Amino acid sequence: MYINNGTNDTVEDMIQMNSSITQLNYALVAIYSVALIGGAAGVIFMTVFLLNSSTKLSVTTTAIINLVLVHSVFLISVPFRIEYFVTNEWKHSFPLCKWVSLFIHFHLYISFIFYIAILVVRFLLFFGKNLNFYRPLHALFASCLVWVFVSVSIFPPLFIQYGKHGNYSTNKCFEFGKEIQNPFVALLNYVIITSVLFTVFALLACQLVILVKVAMKNKTDLLSRQEFRAQLKNLSFLMVIVICFLPYHIFRFYYIQHSQDNDHTNHYNEICLAISSLCCFDLLTFIAQGS
């Protein structure tokens, strides 16, 4: 009787775990589906807007053009993620799995860099310094530098490391938790996490200082002041960073330490990573704000 009870408990635990994982897969499918629809709409509308706009080629405009490009590249990989989490089976080659895995990280960090560029330019504008590209070639060169830097930083090391330190099933994907056990990979993750968190909090601190200065300068009817409304737009950019990028990096601290505990840990990491894809809605936000 004791053995039977133990067996029954084990079976029930497995059923509950499988049910929980299935629910997490549903959440992932929902997040990626929303990101795909909203991102595609944003890319289309922003492309039409830019083609019909006579706005001069500022740093902000260049950053938005790059966001259109990086969102477009990333959205190509999203259907593969949706298919996998619907069927719970990877039906394509393992190298393609690694490329799809890399695309979301590439999208996250290059989007983050261009967000920083937008906010820094707007902060400098508040202090009377306006940055513009005087020639399209300068904008192209600056954009290429960012793309090359992120590509070289992410693609070679991750593509080489992914799948190197564990035996992975060819019908499973996005389950590379064993790679975190490598001391170099763990250290690299800690450096990236710390850098991102420091940058975000530095941006928030700068925005807070600017808001205090604006409030002290215009003590009444703040909402009617164009200067204050411009800073509210900055807050919307910062909120995208906080909502889309911080959850993944904050949870990453825990994930590095507990990546081998159970399947739930990997799924929670995937959900935090999936949330970063929702930044694809930023283009629709820019259009709505008339940015």
Tab-separated table of N, CA, C and O in Angstrom, residues 125-194:
chain	number	residue	atom	x	y	z
A	125	LEU	N	18.495	67.695	-25.411
A	125	LEU	CA	17.660	68.764	-25.969
A	125	LEU	C	17.100	69.644	-24.860
A	125	LEU	O	16.981	70.869	-25.024
A	126	PHE	N	16.774	69.056	-23.733
A	126	PHE	CA	16.269	69.825	-22.592
A	126	PHE	C	17.309	70.830	-22.106
A	126	PHE	O	16.974	71.943	-21.678
A	127	PHE	N	18.584	70.423	-22.187
A	127	PHE	CA	19.669	71.304	-21.735
A	127	PHE	C	20.216	72.175	-22.866
A	127	PHE	O	21.299	72.760	-22.737
A	128	GLY	N	19.462	72.260	-23.980
A	128	GLY	CA	19.812	73.179	-25.053
A	128	GLY	C	20.800	72.653	-26.066
A	128	GLY	O	21.353	73.428	-26.856
A	129	LYS	N	21.038	71.349	-26.084
A	129	LYS	CA	21.980	70.769	-27.050
A	129	LYS	C	21.217	69.849	-28.002
A	129	LYS	O	20.639	68.844	-27.575
A	130	ASN	N	21.203	70.200	-29.260
A	130	ASN	CA	20.444	69.457	-30.266
A	130	ASN	C	21.398	68.687	-31.176
A	130	ASN	O	22.291	69.268	-31.790
A	131	LEU	N	21.219	67.368	-31.236
A	131	LEU	CA	22.074	66.528	-32.066
A	131	LEU	C	21.339	66.122	-33.328
A	131	LEU	O	20.224	65.613	-33.269
A	132	ASN	N	21.967	66.331	-34.465
A	132	ASN	CA	21.397	65.939	-35.754
A	132	ASN	C	22.487	65.364	-36.643
A	132	ASN	O	23.682	65.664	-36.469
A	133	PHE	N	22.070	64.528	-37.578
A	133	PHE	CA	22.993	64.065	-38.604
A	133	PHE	C	22.893	65.018	-39.792
A	133	PHE	O	21.813	65.238	-40.328
A	134	TYR	N	24.007	65.571	-40.180
A	134	TYR	CA	23.999	66.538	-41.264
A	134	TYR	C	24.013	65.878	-42.636
A	134	TYR	O	23.685	66.504	-43.636
A	135	ARG	N	24.407	64.622	-42.673
A	135	ARG	CA	24.403	63.874	-43.930
A	135	ARG	C	23.826	62.481	-43.680
A	135	ARG	O	24.074	61.885	-42.620
A	136	PRO	N	23.065	61.948	-44.632
A	136	PRO	CA	22.526	60.589	-44.484
A	136	PRO	C	23.618	59.552	-44.264
A	136	PRO	O	23.400	58.550	-43.573
A	137	LEU	N	24.802	59.797	-44.831
A	137	LEU	CA	25.904	58.854	-44.680
A	137	LEU	C	26.327	58.736	-43.222
A	137	LEU	O	26.695	57.650	-42.750
A	138	HIS	N	26.253	59.851	-42.480
A	138	HIS	CA	26.600	59.823	-41.055
A	138	HIS	C	25.609	58.961	-40.287
A	138	HIS	O	26.003	58.183	-39.400
A	139	ALA	N	24.332	59.097	-40.605
A	139	ALA	CA	23.305	58.294	-39.946
A	139	ALA	C	23.495	56.816	-40.259
A	139	ALA	O	23.353	55.952	-39.382
A	140	LEU	N	23.824	56.528	-41.517
A	140	LEU	CA	24.053	55.139	-41.924
A	140	LEU	C	25.258	54.549	-41.198
A	140	LEU	O	25.211	53.402	-40.727
A	141	PHE	N	26.316	55.322	-41.092
A	141	PHE	CA	27.527	54.860	-40.421
A	141	PHE	C	27.263	54.583	-38.941
A	141	PHE	O	27.684	53.550	-38.397
A	142	ALA	N	26.567	55.494	-38.268
A	142	ALA	CA	26.255	55.313	-36.846
A	142	ALA	C	25.370	54.090	-36.633
A	142	ALA	O	25.576	53.302	-35.692
A	143	SER	N	24.384	53.902	-37.507
A	143	SER	CA	23.493	52.748	-37.403
A	143	SER	C	24.258	51.445	-37.599
A	143	SER	O	24.063	50.481	-36.850
A	144	CYS	N	25.135	51.428	-38.595
A	144	CYS	CA	25.930	50.222	-38.870
A	144	CYS	C	26.832	49.869	-37.693
A	144	CYS	O	27.017	48.686	-37.376
A	145	LEU	N	27.375	50.900	-37.036
A	145	LEU	CA	28.217	50.649	-35.868
A	145	LEU	C	27.453	49.906	-34.779
A	145	LEU	O	27.963	48.956	-34.171
A	146	VAL	N	26.220	50.344	-34.529
A	146	VAL	CA	25.402	49.704	-33.498
A	146	VAL	C	25.081	48.266	-33.887
A	146	VAL	O	25.215	47.335	-33.074
A	147	TRP	N	24.656	48.055	-35.123
A	147	TRP	CA	24.299	46.714	-35.583
A	147	TRP	C	25.500	45.771	-35.534
A	147	TRP	O	25.379	44.622	-35.098
A	148	VAL	N	26.649	46.253	-35.966
A	148	VAL	CA	27.856	45.411	-35.953
A	148	VAL	C	28.274	45.099	-34.520
A	148	VAL	O	28.621	43.955	-34.191
A	149	PHE	N	28.228	46.108	-33.649
A	149	PHE	CA	28.615	45.908	-32.250
A	149	PHE	C	27.746	44.853	-31.584
A	149	PHE	O	28.254	43.925	-30.941
A	150	VAL	N	26.420	44.973	-31.724
A	150	VAL	CA	25.513	44.011	-31.098
A	150	VAL	C	25.657	42.632	-31.743
A	150	VAL	O	25.663	41.603	-31.052
A	151	SER	N	25.789	42.598	-33.072
A	151	SER	CA	25.929	41.317	-33.771
A	151	SER	C	27.172	40.565	-33.326
A	151	SER	O	27.123	39.367	-33.029
A	152	VAL	N	28.297	41.276	-33.266
A	152	VAL	CA	29.563	40.647	-32.866
A	152	VAL	C	29.520	40.238	-31.398
A	152	VAL	O	30.085	39.207	-31.008
A	153	SER	N	28.822	41.019	-30.574
A	153	SER	CA	28.754	40.731	-29.143
A	153	SER	C	27.852	39.539	-28.836
A	153	SER	O	28.092	38.811	-27.863
A	154	ILE	N	26.815	39.336	-29.637
A	154	ILE	CA	25.810	38.329	-29.322
A	154	ILE	C	25.934	37.069	-30.164
A	154	ILE	O	26.003	35.953	-29.628
A	155	PHE	N	25.975	37.209	-31.483
A	155	PHE	CA	25.859	36.039	-32.348
A	155	PHE	C	27.008	35.039	-32.214
A	155	PHE	O	26.751	33.855	-31.971
A	156	PRO	N	28.278	35.446	-32.376
A	156	PRO	CA	29.345	34.431	-32.300
A	156	PRO	C	29.407	33.682	-30.964
A	156	PRO	O	29.403	32.447	-30.955
A	157	PRO	N	29.459	34.399	-29.804
A	157	PRO	CA	29.570	33.655	-28.538
A	157	PRO	C	28.356	32.792	-28.235
A	157	PRO	O	28.498	31.646	-27.806
A	158	LEU	N	27.148	33.306	-28.477
A	158	LEU	CA	25.959	32.526	-28.153
A	158	LEU	C	25.771	31.361	-29.122
A	158	LEU	O	25.391	30.260	-28.713
A	159	PHE	N	26.026	31.578	-30.400
A	159	PHE	CA	25.845	30.496	-31.365
A	159	PHE	C	26.842	29.372	-31.093
A	159	PHE	O	26.535	28.192	-31.268
A	160	ILE	N	28.051	29.736	-30.646
A	160	ILE	CA	29.054	28.720	-30.332
A	160	ILE	C	28.705	27.999	-29.040
A	160	ILE	O	28.847	26.778	-28.922
A	161	GLN	N	28.209	28.737	-28.029
A	161	GLN	CA	27.944	28.157	-26.718
A	161	GLN	C	26.656	27.335	-26.690
A	161	GLN	O	26.585	26.299	-26.034
A	162	TYR	N	25.600	27.806	-27.389
A	162	TYR	CA	24.317	27.124	-27.342
A	162	TYR	C	24.467	25.675	-27.810
A	162	TYR	O	24.955	25.394	-28.897
A	163	GLY	N	24.036	24.752	-26.926
A	163	GLY	CA	24.051	23.341	-27.285
A	163	GLY	C	25.394	22.669	-27.114
A	163	GLY	O	25.569	21.528	-27.544
A	164	LYS	N	26.354	23.352	-26.485
A	164	LYS	CA	27.711	22.818	-26.371
A	164	LYS	C	27.903	22.005	-25.101
A	164	LYS	O	28.654	21.031	-25.097
A	165	HIS	N	27.247	22.374	-24.000
A	165	HIS	CA	27.530	21.771	-22.710
A	165	HIS	C	26.436	20.821	-22.225
A	165	HIS	O	26.352	20.511	-21.046
A	166	GLY	N	25.589	20.383	-23.105
A	166	GLY	CA	24.531	19.457	-22.692
A	166	GLY	C	24.048	18.621	-23.858
A	166	GLY	O	24.283	18.947	-25.019
A	167	ASN	N	23.375	17.539	-23.519
A	167	ASN	CA	22.773	16.699	-24.552
A	167	ASN	C	21.323	17.121	-24.728
A	167	ASN	O	20.494	16.928	-23.843
A	168	TYR	N	21.009	17.715	-25.882
A	168	TYR	CA	19.686	18.260	-26.121
A	168	TYR	C	18.940	17.431	-27.154
A	168	TYR	O	19.522	16.979	-28.147
A	169	SER	N	17.651	17.271	-26.902
A	169	SER	CA	16.804	16.550	-27.852
A	169	SER	C	16.564	17.433	-29.075
A	169	SER	O	16.362	18.642	-28.949
A	170	THR	N	16.590	16.820	-30.245
A	170	THR	CA	16.407	17.592	-31.481
A	170	THR	C	14.971	18.058	-31.669
A	170	THR	O	14.715	18.920	-32.507
A	171	ASN	N	14.025	17.483	-30.901
A	171	ASN	CA	12.635	17.919	-31.028
A	171	ASN	C	12.235	18.903	-29.929
A	171	ASN	O	11.054	19.189	-29.737
A	172	LYS	N	13.241	19.398	-29.197
A	172	LYS	CA	13.013	20.422	-28.181
A	172	LYS	C	13.848	21.645	-28.522
A	172	LYS	O	14.918	21.546	-29.126
A	173	CYS	N	13.344	22.806	-28.113
A	173	CYS	CA	14.059	24.053	-28.422
A	173	CYS	C	13.899	25.034	-27.265
A	173	CYS	O	13.006	24.878	-26.420
A	174	PHE	N	14.762	26.044	-27.241
A	174	PHE	CA	14.728	27.116	-26.235
A	174	PHE	C	14.934	26.590	-24.821
A	174	PHE	O	14.473	27.189	-23.855
A	175	GLU	N	15.621	25.461	-24.676
A	175	GLU	CA	15.875	24.888	-23.350
A	175	GLU	C	17.381	24.705	-23.185
A	175	GLU	O	17.890	23.588	-23.147
A	176	PHE	N	18.072	25.838	-23.077
A	176	PHE	CA	19.528	25.808	-23.000
A	176	PHE	C	20.011	26.172	-21.599
A	176	PHE	O	21.048	26.805	-21.438
A	177	GLY	N	19.273	25.765	-20.587
A	177	GLY	CA	19.631	26.112	-19.214
A	177	GLY	C	20.965	25.556	-18.768
A	177	GLY	O	21.640	26.132	-17.900
A	178	LYS	N	21.391	24.432	-19.352
A	178	LYS	CA	22.660	23.819	-18.945
A	178	LYS	C	23.850	24.710	-19.288
A	178	LYS	O	24.904	24.607	-18.653
A	179	GLU	N	23.685	25.579	-20.288
A	179	GLU	CA	24.797	26.440	-20.684
A	179	GLU	C	25.142	27.441	-19.584
A	179	GLU	O	26.276	27.899	-19.483
A	180	ILE	N	24.161	27.776	-18.758
A	180	ILE	CA	24.373	28.740	-17.681
A	180	ILE	C	25.359	28.193	-16.653
A	180	ILE	O	25.996	28.947	-15.925
A	181	GLN	N	25.470	26.866	-16.570
A	181	GLN	CA	26.364	26.272	-15.579
A	181	GLN	C	27.832	26.526	-15.905
A	181	GLN	O	28.701	26.364	-15.051
A	182	ASN	N	28.117	26.910	-17.138
A	182	ASN	CA	29.482	27.265	-17.513
A	182	ASN	C	29.855	28.576	-16.815
A	182	ASN	O	29.154	29.574	-16.960
A	183	PRO	N	30.952	28.613	-16.055
A	183	PRO	CA	31.314	29.827	-15.299
A	183	PRO	C	31.445	31.073	-16.174
A	183	PRO	O	31.021	32.158	-15.768
A	184	PHE	N	32.014	30.922	-17.364
A	184	PHE	CA	32.177	32.079	-18.254
A	184	PHE	C	30.820	32.613	-18.694
A	184	PHE	O	30.596	33.828	-18.711
A	185	VAL	N	29.895	31.711	-19.052
A	185	VAL	CA	28.558	32.123	-19.489
A	185	VAL	C	27.817	32.803	-18.347
A	185	VAL	O	27.155	33.827	-18.538
A	186	ALA	N	27.935	32.235	-17.138
A	186	ALA	CA	27.282	32.840	-15.973
A	186	ALA	C	27.835	34.234	-15.699
A	186	ALA	O	27.080	35.180	-15.446
A	187	LEU	N	29.170	34.375	-15.758
A	187	LEU	CA	29.798	35.675	-15.522
A	187	LEU	C	29.361	36.689	-16.573
A	187	LEU	O	29.049	37.848	-16.246
A	188	LEU	N	29.310	36.263	-17.840
A	188	LEU	CA	28.878	37.150	-18.919
A	188	LEU	C	27.442	37.617	-18.687
A	188	LEU	O	27.122	38.798	-18.898
A	189	ASN	N	26.587	36.717	-18.228
A	189	ASN	CA	25.203	37.078	-17.926
A	189	ASN	C	25.133	38.098	-16.801
A	189	ASN	O	24.357	39.059	-16.874
A	190	TYR	N	25.933	37.900	-15.747
A	190	TYR	CA	25.944	38.852	-14.633
A	190	TYR	C	26.388	40.236	-15.093
A	190	TYR	O	25.826	41.256	-14.673
A	191	VAL	N	27.383	40.289	-15.972
A	191	VAL	CA	27.886	41.577	-16.475
A	191	VAL	C	26.797	42.285	-17.283
A	191	VAL	O	26.561	43.493	-17.112
A	192	ILE	N	26.122	41.533	-18.158
A	192	ILE	CA	25.068	42.119	-18.994
A	192	ILE	C	23.910	42.612	-18.127
A	192	ILE	O	23.400	43.725	-18.311
A	193	ILE	N	23.498	41.787	-17.179
A	193	ILE	CA	22.376	42.153	-16.297
A	193	ILE	C	22.703	43.424	-15.521
A	193	ILE	O	21.897	44.363	-15.453
A	194	THR	N	23.884	43.454	-14.919
A	194	THR	CA	24.294	44.615	-14.124
A	194	THR	C	24.358	45.874	-14.986
A	194	THR	O	23.910	46.951	-14.574
